[in-house]
CSV table of C-alpha atoms and ligand atoms in Angstrom, one decimal:
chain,number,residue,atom,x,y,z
A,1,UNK,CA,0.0,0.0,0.0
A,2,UNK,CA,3.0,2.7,0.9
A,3,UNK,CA,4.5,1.3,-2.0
A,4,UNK,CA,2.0,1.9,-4.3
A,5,UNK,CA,1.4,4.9,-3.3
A,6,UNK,CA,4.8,6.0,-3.6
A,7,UNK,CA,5.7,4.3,-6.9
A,8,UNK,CA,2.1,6.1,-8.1
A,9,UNK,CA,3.3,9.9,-6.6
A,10,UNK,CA,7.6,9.1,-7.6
A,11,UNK,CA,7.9,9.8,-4.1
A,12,UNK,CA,11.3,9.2,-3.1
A,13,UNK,CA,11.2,7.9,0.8
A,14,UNK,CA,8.5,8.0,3.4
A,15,UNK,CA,9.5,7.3,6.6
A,16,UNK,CA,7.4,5.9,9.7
A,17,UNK,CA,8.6,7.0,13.4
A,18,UNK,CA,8.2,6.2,16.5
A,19,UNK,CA,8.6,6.9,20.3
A,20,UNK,CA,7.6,4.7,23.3
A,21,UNK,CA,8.4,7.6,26.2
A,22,UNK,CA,7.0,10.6,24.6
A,23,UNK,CA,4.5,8.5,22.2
A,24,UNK,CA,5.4,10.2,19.5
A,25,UNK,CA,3.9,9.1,15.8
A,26,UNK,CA,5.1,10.6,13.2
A,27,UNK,CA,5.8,10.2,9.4
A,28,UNK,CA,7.8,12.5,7.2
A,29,UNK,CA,7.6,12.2,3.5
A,30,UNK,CA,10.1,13.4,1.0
A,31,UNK,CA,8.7,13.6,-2.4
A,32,UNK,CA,11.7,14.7,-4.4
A,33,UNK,CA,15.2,16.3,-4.0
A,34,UNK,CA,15.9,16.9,-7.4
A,35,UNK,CA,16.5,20.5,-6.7
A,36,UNK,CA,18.4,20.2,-3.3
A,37,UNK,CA,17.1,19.0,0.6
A,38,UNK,CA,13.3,18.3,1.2
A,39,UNK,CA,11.9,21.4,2.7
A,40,UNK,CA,8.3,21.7,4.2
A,41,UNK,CA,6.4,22.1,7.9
A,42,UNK,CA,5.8,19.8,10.4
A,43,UNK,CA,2.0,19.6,10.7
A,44,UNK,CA,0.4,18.4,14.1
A,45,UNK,CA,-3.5,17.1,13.6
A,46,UNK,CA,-5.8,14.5,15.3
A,47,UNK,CA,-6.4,12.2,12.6
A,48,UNK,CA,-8.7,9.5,12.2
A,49,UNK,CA,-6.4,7.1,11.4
A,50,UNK,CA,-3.0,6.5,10.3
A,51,UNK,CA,-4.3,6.3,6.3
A,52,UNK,CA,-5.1,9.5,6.9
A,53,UNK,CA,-2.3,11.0,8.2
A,54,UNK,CA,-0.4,9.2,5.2
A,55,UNK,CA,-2.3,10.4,2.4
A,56,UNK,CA,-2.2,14.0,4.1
A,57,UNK,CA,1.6,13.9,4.3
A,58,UNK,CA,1.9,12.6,1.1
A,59,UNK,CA,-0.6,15.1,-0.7
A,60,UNK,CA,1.6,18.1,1.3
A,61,UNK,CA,4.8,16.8,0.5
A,62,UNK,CA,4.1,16.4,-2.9
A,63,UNK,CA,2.5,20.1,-3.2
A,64,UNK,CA,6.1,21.7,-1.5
A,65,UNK,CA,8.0,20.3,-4.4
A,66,UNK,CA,6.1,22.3,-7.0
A,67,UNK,CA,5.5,25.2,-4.5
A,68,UNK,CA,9.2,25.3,-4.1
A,69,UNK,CA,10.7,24.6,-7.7
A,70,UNK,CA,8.0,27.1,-8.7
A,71,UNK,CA,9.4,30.0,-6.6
A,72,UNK,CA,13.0,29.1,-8.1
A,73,UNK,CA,14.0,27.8,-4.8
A,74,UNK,CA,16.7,25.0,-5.2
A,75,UNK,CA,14.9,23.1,-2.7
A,76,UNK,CA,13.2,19.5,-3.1
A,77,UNK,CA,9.9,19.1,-1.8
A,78,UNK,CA,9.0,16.9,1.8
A,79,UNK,CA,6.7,17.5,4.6
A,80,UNK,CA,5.7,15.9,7.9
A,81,UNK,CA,3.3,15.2,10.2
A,82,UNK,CA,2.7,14.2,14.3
A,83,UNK,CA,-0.4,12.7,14.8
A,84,UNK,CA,-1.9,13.9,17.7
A,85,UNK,CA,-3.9,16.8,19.2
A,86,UNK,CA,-2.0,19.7,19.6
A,87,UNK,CA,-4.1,21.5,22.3
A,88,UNK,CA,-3.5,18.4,24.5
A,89,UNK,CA,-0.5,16.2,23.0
A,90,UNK,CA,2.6,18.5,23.0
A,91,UNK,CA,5.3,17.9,25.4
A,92,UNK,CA,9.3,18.4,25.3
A,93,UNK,CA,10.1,15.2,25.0
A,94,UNK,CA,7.7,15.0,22.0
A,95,UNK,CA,9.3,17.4,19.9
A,96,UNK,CA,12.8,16.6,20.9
A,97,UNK,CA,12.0,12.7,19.6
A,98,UNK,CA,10.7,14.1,16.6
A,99,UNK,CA,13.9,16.3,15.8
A,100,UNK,CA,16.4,13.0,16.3
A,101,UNK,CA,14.3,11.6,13.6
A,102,UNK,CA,15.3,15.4,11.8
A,103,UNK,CA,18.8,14.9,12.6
A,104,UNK,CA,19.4,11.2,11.4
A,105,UNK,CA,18.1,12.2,7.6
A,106,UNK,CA,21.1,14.3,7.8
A,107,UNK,CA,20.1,16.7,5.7
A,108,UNK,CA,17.8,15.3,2.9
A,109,UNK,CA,14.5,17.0,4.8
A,110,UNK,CA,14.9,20.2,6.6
A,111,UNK,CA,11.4,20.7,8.6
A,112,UNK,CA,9.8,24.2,9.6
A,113,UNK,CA,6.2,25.5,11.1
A,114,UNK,CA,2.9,24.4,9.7
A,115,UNK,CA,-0.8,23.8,11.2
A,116,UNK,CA,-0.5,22.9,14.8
A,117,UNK,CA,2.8,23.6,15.1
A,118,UNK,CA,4.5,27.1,16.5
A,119,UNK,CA,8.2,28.5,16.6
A,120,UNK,CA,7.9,27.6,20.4
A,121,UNK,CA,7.8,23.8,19.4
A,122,UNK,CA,10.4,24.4,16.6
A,123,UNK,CA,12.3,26.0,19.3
A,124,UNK,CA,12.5,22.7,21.2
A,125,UNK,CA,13.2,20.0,17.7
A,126,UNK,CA,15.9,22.9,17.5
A,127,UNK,CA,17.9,21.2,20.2
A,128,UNK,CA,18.4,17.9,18.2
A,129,UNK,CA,18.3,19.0,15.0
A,130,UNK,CA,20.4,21.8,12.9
A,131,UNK,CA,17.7,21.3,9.9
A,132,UNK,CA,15.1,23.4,10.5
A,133,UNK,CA,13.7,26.7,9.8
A,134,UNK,CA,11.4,29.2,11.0
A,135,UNK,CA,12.6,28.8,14.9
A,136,UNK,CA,12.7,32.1,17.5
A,137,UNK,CA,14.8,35.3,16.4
A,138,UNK,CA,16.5,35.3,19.3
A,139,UNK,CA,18.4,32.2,17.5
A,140,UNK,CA,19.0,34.2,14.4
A,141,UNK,CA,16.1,33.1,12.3
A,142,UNK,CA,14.3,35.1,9.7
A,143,UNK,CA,11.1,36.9,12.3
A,144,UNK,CA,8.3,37.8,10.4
A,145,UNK,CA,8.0,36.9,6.8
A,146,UNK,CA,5.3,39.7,5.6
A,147,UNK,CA,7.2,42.6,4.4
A,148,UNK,CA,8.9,39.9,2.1
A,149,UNK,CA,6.0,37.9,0.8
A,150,UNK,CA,4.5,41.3,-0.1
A,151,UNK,CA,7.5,42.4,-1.6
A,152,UNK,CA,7.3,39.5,-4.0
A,153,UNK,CA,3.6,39.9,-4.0
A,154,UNK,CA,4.2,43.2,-5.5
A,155,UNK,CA,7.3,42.4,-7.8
A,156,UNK,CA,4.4,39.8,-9.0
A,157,UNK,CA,1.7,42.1,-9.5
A,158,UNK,CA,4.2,44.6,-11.7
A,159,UNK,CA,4.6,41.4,-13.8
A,160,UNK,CA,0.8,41.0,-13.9
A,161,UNK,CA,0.9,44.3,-15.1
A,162,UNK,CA,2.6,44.4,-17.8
A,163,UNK,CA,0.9,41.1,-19.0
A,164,UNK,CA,-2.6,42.6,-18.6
A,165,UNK,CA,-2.1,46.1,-20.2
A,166,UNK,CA,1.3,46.0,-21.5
A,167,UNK,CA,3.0,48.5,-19.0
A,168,UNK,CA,4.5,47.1,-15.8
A,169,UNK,CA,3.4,50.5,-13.9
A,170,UNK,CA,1.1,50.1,-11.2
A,171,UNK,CA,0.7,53.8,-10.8
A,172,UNK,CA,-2.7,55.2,-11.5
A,173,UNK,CA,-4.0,51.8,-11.5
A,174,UNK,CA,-7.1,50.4,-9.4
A,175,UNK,CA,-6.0,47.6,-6.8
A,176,UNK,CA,-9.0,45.7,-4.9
A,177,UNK,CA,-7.7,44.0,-2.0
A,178,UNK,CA,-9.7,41.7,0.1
A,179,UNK,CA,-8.1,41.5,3.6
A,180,UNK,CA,-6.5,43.9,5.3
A,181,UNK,CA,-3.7,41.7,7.3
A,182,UNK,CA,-0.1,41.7,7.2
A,183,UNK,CA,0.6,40.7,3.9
A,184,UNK,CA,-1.7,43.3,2.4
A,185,UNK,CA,-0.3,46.3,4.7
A,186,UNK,CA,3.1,46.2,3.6
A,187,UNK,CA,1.8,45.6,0.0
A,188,UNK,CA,-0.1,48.4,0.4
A,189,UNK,CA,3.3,50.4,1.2
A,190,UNK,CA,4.4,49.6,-2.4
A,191,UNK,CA,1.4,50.4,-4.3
A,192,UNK,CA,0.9,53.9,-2.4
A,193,UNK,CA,4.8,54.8,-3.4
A,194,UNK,CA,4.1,53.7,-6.7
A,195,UNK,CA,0.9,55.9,-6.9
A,196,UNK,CA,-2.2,53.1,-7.4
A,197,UNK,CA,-5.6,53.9,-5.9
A,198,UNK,CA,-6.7,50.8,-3.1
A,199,UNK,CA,-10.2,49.5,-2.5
A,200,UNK,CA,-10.2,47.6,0.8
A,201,UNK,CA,-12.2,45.2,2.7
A,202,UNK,CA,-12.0,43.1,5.6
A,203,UNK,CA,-14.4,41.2,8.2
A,204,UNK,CA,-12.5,43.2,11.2
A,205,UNK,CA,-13.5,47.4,11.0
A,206,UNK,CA,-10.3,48.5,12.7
A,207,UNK,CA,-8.4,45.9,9.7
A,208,UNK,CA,-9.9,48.5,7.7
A,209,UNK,CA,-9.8,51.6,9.6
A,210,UNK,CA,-5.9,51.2,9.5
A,211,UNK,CA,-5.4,51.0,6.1
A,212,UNK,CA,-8.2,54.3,5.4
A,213,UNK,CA,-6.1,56.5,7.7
A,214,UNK,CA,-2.8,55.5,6.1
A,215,UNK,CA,-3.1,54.8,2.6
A,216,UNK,CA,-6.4,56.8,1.9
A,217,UNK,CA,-7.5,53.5,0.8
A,218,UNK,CA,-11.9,53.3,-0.1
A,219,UNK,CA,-13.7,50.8,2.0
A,220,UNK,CA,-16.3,48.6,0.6
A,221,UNK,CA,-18.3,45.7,1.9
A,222,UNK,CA,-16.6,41.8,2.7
A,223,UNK,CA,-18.9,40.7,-0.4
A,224,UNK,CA,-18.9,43.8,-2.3
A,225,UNK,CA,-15.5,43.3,-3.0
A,226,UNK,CA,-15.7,41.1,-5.7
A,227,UNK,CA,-17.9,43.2,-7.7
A,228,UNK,CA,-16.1,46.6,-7.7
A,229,UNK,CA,-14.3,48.1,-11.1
A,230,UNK,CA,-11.1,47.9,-10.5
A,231,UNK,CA,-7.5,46.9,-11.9
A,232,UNK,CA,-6.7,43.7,-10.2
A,233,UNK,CA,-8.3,42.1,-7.2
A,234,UNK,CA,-5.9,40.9,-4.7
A,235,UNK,CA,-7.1,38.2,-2.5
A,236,UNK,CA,-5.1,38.2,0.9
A,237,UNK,CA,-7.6,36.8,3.2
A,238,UNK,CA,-9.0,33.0,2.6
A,239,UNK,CA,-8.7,30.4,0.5
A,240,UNK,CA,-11.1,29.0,-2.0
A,241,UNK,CA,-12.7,32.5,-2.9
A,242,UNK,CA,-12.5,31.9,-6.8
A,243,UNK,CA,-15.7,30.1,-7.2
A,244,UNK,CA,-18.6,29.5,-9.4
A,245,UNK,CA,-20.1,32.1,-7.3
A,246,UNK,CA,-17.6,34.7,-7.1
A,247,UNK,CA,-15.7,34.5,-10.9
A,248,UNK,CA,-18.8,35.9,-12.9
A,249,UNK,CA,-18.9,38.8,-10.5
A,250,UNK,CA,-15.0,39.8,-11.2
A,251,UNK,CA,-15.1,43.4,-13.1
A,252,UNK,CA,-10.8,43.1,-12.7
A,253,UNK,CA,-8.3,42.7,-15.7
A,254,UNK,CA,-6.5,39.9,-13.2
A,255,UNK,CA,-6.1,38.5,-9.7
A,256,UNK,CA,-3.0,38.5,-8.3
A,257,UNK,CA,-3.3,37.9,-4.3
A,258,UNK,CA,-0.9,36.3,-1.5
A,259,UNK,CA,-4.0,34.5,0.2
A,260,UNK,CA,-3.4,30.1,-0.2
A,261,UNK,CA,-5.6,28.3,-2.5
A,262,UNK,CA,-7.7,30.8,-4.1
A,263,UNK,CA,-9.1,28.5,-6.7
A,264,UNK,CA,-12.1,26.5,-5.1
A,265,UNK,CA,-11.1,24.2,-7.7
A,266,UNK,CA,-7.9,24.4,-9.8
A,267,UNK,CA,-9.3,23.4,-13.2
A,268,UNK,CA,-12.3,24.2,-13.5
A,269,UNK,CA,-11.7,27.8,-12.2
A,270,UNK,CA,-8.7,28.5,-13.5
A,271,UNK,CA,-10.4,27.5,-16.7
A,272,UNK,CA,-13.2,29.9,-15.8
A,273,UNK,CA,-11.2,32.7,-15.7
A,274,UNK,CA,-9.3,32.1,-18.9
A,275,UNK,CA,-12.8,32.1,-20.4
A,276,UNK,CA,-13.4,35.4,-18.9
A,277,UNK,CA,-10.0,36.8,-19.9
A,278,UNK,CA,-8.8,37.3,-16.8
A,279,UNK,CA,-5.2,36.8,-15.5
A,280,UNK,CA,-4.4,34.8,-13.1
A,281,UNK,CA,-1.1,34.6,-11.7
A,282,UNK,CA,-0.8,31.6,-9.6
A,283,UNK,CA,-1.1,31.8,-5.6
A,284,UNK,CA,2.3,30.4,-4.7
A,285,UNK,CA,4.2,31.4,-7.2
A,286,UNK,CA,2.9,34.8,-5.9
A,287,UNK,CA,3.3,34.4,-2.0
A,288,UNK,CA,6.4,32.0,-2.3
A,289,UNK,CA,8.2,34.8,-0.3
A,290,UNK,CA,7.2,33.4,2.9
A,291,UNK,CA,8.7,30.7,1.5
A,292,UNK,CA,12.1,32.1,0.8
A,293,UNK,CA,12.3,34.0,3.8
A,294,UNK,CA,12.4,31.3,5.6
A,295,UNK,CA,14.7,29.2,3.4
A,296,UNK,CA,17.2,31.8,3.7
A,297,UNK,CA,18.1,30.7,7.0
A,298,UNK,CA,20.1,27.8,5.6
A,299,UNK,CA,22.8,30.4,4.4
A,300,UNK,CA,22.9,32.1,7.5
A,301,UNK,CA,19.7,34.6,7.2
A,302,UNK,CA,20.0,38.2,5.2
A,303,UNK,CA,17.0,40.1,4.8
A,304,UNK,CA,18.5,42.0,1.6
A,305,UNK,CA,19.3,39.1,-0.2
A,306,UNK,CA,15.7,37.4,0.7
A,307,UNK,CA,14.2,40.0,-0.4
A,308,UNK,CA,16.3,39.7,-3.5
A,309,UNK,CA,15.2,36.3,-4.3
A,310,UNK,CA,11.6,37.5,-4.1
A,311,UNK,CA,12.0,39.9,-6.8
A,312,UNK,CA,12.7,37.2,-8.8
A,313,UNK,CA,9.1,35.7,-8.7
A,314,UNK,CA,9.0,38.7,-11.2
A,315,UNK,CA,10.9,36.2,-13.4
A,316,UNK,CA,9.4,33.2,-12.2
A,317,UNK,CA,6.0,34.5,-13.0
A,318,UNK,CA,6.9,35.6,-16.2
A,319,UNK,CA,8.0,32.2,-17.3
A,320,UNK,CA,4.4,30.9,-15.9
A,321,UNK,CA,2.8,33.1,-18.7
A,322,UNK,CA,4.9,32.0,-21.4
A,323,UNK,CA,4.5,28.0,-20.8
A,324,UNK,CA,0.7,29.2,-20.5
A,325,UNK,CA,0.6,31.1,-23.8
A,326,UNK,CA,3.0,28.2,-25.3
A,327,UNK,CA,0.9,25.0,-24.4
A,328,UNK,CA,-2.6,27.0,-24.2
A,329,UNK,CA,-3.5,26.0,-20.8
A,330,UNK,CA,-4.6,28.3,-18.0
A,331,UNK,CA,-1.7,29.6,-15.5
A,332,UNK,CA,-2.5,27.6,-12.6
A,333,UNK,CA,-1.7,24.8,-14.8
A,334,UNK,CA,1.4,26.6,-16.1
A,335,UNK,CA,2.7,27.1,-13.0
A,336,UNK,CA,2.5,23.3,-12.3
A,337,UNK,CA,4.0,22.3,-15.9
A,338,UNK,CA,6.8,25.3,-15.0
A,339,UNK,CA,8.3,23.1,-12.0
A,340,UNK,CA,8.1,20.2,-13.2
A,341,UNK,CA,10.1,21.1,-16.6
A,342,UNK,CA,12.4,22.9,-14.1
A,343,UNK,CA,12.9,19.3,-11.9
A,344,UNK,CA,13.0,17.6,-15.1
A,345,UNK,CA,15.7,19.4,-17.1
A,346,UNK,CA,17.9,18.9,-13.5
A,347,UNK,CA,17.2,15.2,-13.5
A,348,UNK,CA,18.4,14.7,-17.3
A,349,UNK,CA,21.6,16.9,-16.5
A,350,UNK,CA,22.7,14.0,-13.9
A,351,UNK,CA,21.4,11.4,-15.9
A,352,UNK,CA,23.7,12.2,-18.9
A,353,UNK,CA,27.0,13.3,-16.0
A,354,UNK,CA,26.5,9.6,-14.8
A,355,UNK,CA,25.9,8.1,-18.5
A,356,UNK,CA,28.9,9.6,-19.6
A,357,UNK,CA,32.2,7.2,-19.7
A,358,UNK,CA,34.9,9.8,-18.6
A,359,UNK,CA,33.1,10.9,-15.3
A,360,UNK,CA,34.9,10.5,-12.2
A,361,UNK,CA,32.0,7.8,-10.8
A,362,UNK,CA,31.9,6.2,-14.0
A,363,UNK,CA,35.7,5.3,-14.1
A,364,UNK,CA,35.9,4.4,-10.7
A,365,UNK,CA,33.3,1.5,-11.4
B,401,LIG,P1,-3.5,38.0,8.4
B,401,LIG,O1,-4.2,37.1,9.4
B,401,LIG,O2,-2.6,39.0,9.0
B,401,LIG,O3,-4.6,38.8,7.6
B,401,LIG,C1,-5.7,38.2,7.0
B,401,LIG,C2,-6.8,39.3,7.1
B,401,LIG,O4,-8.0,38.8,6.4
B,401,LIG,C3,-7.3,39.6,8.5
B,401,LIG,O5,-7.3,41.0,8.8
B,401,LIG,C4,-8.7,39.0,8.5
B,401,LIG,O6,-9.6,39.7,9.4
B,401,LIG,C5,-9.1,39.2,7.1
B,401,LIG,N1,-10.3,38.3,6.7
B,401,LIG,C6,-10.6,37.1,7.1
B,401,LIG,N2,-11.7,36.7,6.5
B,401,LIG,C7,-12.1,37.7,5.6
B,401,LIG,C8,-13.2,37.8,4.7
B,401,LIG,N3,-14.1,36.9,4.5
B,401,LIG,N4,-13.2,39.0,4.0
B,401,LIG,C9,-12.3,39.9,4.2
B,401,LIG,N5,-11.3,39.9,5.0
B,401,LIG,C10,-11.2,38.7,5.8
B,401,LIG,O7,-2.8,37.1,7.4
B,401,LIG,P2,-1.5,37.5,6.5
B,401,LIG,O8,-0.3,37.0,7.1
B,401,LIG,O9,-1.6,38.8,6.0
B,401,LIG,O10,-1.8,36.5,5.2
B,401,LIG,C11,-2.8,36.7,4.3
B,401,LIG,C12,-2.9,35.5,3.3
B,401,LIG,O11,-1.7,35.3,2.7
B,401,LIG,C13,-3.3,34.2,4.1
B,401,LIG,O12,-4.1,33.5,3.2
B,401,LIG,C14,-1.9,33.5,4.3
B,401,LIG,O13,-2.1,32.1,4.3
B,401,LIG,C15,-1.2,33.9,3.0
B,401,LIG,N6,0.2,33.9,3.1
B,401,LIG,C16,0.8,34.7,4.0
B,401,LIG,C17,2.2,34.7,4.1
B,401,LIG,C18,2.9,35.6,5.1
B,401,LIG,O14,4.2,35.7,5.0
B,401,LIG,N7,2.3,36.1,6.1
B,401,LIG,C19,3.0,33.9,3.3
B,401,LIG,C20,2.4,33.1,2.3
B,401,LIG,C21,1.0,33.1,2.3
């Protein structure tokens, strides 16, 4: 059953493990290091049952490889999971087992925060384990990844741009952004500077009240949002808000958001918005800054040159389009096709290094 799932997916190892003192059950998955080590959180849920929690970790680890060849990370894909409820289940000892099972990968996964876990417990898997990333500042690690995943939120929109109406400029241009969080207040720093008039909305009237005092932003309604004329709508509050519901109200030349999952359902609405004309530029491709904040702590962290590396989601982006434009599929497709051209071309490299007679492994044979 592992095996067929694996051979099915091309993962590359799952591993099962376990802890009599702290009672620790865990399995981490590592879908592909093509790229370099297996990065992707450590995520702490009450399953059912162990199928579940397989199929979960497999489904996530699988996702991280194309989240992170997408963002031009050279970073494989892997993720993990500890079943258990983590209101009631975490201890010490539980996390310190889990980061010995870290350590003796040596390398080949490199673990980080996900859904019921917190820098705290990261923290504690930090005392066995040098692979991980997103632990306390106070141990040099990146701190907050907003300002950079909306830097590279809006490097990407620029890109959007310039698809959409031929100009990168954003200045003089409509932006409709629904949630007014972290992400979107430092994105909103951009667009002011650069001179583009915000709509906002959020559930929370303060959310909103912030961003009227300091960008002069217009408030609208939570659902009126998807009906106002604007440029581009940024989604940075939920998933799943590009439905059959919400797609025939767009009056925006694209959507270009940091928010996860925006598509209720990949194909068939990023195949409604083709129809419609609208851009789309793919989710995380768009808010793989988080991402690469957080990766940057494996060179010692720098804020400059993480912020570098999410400019280059401008690129990244760009490429998306022209695989989209090339095979005529919708982005969110593209995006997928993008990493795994990316993954591919790597693999062929090494296949034809370790064909090839006059190689160093080759002669030693
Ligand atoms: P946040 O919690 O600071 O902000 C989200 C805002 O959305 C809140 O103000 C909330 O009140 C509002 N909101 C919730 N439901 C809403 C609704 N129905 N209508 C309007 N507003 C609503 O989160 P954030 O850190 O700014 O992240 C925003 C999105 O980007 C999330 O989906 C997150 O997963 C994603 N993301 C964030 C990062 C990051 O670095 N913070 C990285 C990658 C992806």
């Amino acid at each position: 059953m592992v095996f067929e799932n694996m051979e099915s997916g091309e993962y590359e190892q799952v591993i099962y493990c376990y802890d009599r003192t702290s009672g620790l059950k865990s399995i981490i998955a590592i879908h592909d290091t093509t790229l370099g080590p297996a990065l992707g959180g450590c995520r702490m849920w009450n399953y059912n049952s162990e199928q579940e929690a397989l199929k979960d970790v497999l489904r996530l680890a699988k996702g991280m490889t194309y989240k992170n060849a997408a963002a031009g990370l050279n970073l494989g894909g892997g993720k993990s999971v500890i079943i258990g409820d983590p209101k009631k289940d975490k201890s010490e000892a539980l996390f310190r087992a889990f980061g010995r099972f870290v350590e003796s990968l040596n390398g080949r996964y490199i673990t980080a925060e996900d859904v019921g876990t917190k820098t705290e417990d990261l923290d504690i898997v930090y005392q066995e384990t040098n692979y991980v990333v997103g632990i306390s500042e106070s141990y040099g690690s990146s701190g907050n990844p907003s300002p950079v995943t909306a830097y590279g939120l809006y490097k990407s929109m620029l890109r959007t741009a310039k698809e959409a109406f031929g100009e990168e400029s954003l200045r003089g241009k409509t932006i409709a952004i629904q949630g007014c969080g972290n992400v979107a207040y430092y994105l909103c720093k951009h667009l002011k500077e650069e001179g583009a008039r915000l709509i906002v909305t959020d559930i929370l009237e303060e959310a909103v009240q912030k961003f009227v005092d300091e960008f002069a932003a217009e408030r609208v309604g939570v659902d009126e949002i998807f009906e106002v004329e604007a440029d581009i709508f940024a989604p940075c509050a939920l998933g799943g808000i590009l439905n059959d519901d919400t797609i025939p109200k767009l009056k925006v030349k694209a959507v270009c958001g940091s928010a996860n999952n925006q598509l209720e359902d990949i194909d068939r609405h990023g195949q409604m918005l083709e129809e419609r004309e609208i851009i789309y530029a793919p989710d995380f491709i768009v808010n793989a800054g988080g991402a690469i904040n957080v990766a940057d702590e494996l060179t010692g962290y720098n804020r400059e040159r993480a912020l570098a590396k999410a400019a280059n989601l401008y690129n990244q982006l760009g490429l998306v389009f022209d695989i989209a434009k090339r095979d005529k599929i919708p982005t969110a497709k593209a995006a997928n096709k993008m990493a795994e051209e990316r993954i591919a071309a790597i693999k062929e490299i090494r296949t034809n290094f370790l064909k090839n007679e006059h190689n160093v492994y080759t002669r030693r044979k």
